[in-house]
Short mmCIF file of C-alpha atoms in Angstrom, two decimals:
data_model
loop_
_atom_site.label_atom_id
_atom_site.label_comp_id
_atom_site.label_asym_id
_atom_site.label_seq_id
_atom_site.Cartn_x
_atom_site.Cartn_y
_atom_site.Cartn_z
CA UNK A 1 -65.11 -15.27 -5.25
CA UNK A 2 -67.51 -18.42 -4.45
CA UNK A 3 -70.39 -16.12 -3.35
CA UNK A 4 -69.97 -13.86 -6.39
CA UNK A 5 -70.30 -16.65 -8.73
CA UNK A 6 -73.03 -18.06 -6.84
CA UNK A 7 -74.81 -14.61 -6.91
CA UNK A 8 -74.06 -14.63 -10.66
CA UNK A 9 -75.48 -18.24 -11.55
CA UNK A 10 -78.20 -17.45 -9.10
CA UNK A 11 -79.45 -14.25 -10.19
CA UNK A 12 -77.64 -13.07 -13.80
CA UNK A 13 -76.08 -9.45 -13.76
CA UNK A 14 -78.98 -7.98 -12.53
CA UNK A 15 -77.58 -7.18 -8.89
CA UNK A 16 -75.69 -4.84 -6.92
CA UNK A 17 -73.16 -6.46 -4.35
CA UNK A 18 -70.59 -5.02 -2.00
CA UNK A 19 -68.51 -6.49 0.89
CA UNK A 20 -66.93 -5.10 4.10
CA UNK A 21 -64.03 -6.74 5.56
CA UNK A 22 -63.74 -6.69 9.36
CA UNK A 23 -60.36 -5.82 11.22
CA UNK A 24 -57.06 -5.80 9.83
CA UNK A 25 -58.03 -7.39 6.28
CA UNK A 26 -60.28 -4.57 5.72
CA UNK A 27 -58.77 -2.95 2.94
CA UNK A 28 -57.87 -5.87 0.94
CA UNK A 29 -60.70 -7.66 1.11
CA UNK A 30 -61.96 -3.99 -0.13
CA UNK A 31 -58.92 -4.12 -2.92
CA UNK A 32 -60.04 -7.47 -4.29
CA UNK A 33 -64.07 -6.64 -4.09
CA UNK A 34 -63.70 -3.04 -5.90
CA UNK A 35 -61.13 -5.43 -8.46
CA UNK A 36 -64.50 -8.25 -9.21
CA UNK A 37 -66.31 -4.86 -9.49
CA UNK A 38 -68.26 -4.74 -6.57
CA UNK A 39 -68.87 -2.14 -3.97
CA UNK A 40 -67.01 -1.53 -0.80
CA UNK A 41 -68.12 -0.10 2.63
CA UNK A 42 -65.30 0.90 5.12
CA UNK A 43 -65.32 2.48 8.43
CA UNK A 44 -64.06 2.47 12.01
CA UNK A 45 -67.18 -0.38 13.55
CA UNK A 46 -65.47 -2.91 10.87
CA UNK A 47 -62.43 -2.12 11.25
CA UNK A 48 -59.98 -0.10 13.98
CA UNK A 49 -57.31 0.02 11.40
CA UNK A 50 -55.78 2.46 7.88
CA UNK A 51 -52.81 -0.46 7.52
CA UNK A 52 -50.14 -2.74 9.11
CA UNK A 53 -49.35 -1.56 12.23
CA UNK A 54 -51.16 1.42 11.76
CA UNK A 55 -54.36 3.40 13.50
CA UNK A 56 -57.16 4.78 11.37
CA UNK A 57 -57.93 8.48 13.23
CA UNK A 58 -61.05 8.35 11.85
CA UNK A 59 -63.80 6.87 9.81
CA UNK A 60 -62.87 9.71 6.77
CA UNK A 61 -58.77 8.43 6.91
CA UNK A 62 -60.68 5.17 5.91
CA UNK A 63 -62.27 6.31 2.89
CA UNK A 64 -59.45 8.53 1.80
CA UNK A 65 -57.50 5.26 1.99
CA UNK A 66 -60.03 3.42 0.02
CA UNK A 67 -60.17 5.82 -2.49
CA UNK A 68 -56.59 5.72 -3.08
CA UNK A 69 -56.85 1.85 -3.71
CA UNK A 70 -59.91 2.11 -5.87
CA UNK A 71 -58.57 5.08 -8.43
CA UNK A 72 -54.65 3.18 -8.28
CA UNK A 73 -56.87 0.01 -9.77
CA UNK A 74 -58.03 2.43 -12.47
CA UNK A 75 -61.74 2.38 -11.02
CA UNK A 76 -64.06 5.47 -10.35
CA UNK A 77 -65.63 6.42 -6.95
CA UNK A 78 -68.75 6.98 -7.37
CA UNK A 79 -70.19 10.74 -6.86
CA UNK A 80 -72.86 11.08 -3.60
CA UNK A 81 -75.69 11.48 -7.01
CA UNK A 82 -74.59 8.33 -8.61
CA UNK A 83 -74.84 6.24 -5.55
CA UNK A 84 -78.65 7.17 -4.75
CA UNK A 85 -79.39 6.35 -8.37
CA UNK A 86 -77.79 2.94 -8.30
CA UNK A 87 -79.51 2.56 -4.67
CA UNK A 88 -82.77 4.49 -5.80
CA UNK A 89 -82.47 6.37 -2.61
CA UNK A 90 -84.11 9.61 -2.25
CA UNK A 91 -81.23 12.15 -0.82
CA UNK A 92 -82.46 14.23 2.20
CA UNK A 93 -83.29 17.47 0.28
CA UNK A 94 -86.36 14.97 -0.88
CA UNK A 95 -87.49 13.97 2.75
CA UNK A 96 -90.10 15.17 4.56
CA UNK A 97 -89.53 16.03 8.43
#
């Protein structure tokens, strides 16, 4: 919460911010960032683990999980097209090989 009010003061609401949370706090340091209204990142190098006690099978459990806690906070995911807009990314049907 310091860093996002020091990113606010800094730089206004002009920003994009996200967090990733390595090993077992993963997904609620994911919880509270989605919450602030940030974006998350999850997958197996962060973090071996889906919850307590329990082994993520793969990097896809991960975001199925995170999904779950982002639409049970009332939040949207945002669709593949919406993400390379807010990250002005190209998509690979516009790349040349």
């Amino acid at each position: 919460m310091h860093m996002k009010r020091t990113a606010d003061r800094l730089l206004g609401s002009d920003y994009h911010w996200s967090v990733l949370g390595a090993g077992r706090n993963q997904m609620p340091i994911a919880a509270m960032a989605a919450a602030m209204g940030g974006n998350v990142r999850v997958g197996l190098e962060d973090s071996l683990w889906l919850g307590p006690g329990k082994l993520a099978e793969s990097n896809a459990a991960q975001v199925r999980h995170v999904r779950q806690i982002i639409e049970g906070l009332g939040l949207a995911v945002a669709s593949p097209e919406e993400a390379r807009e807010t990250l002005a990314l190209k998509g690979g049907d516009r790349v040349e090989f």
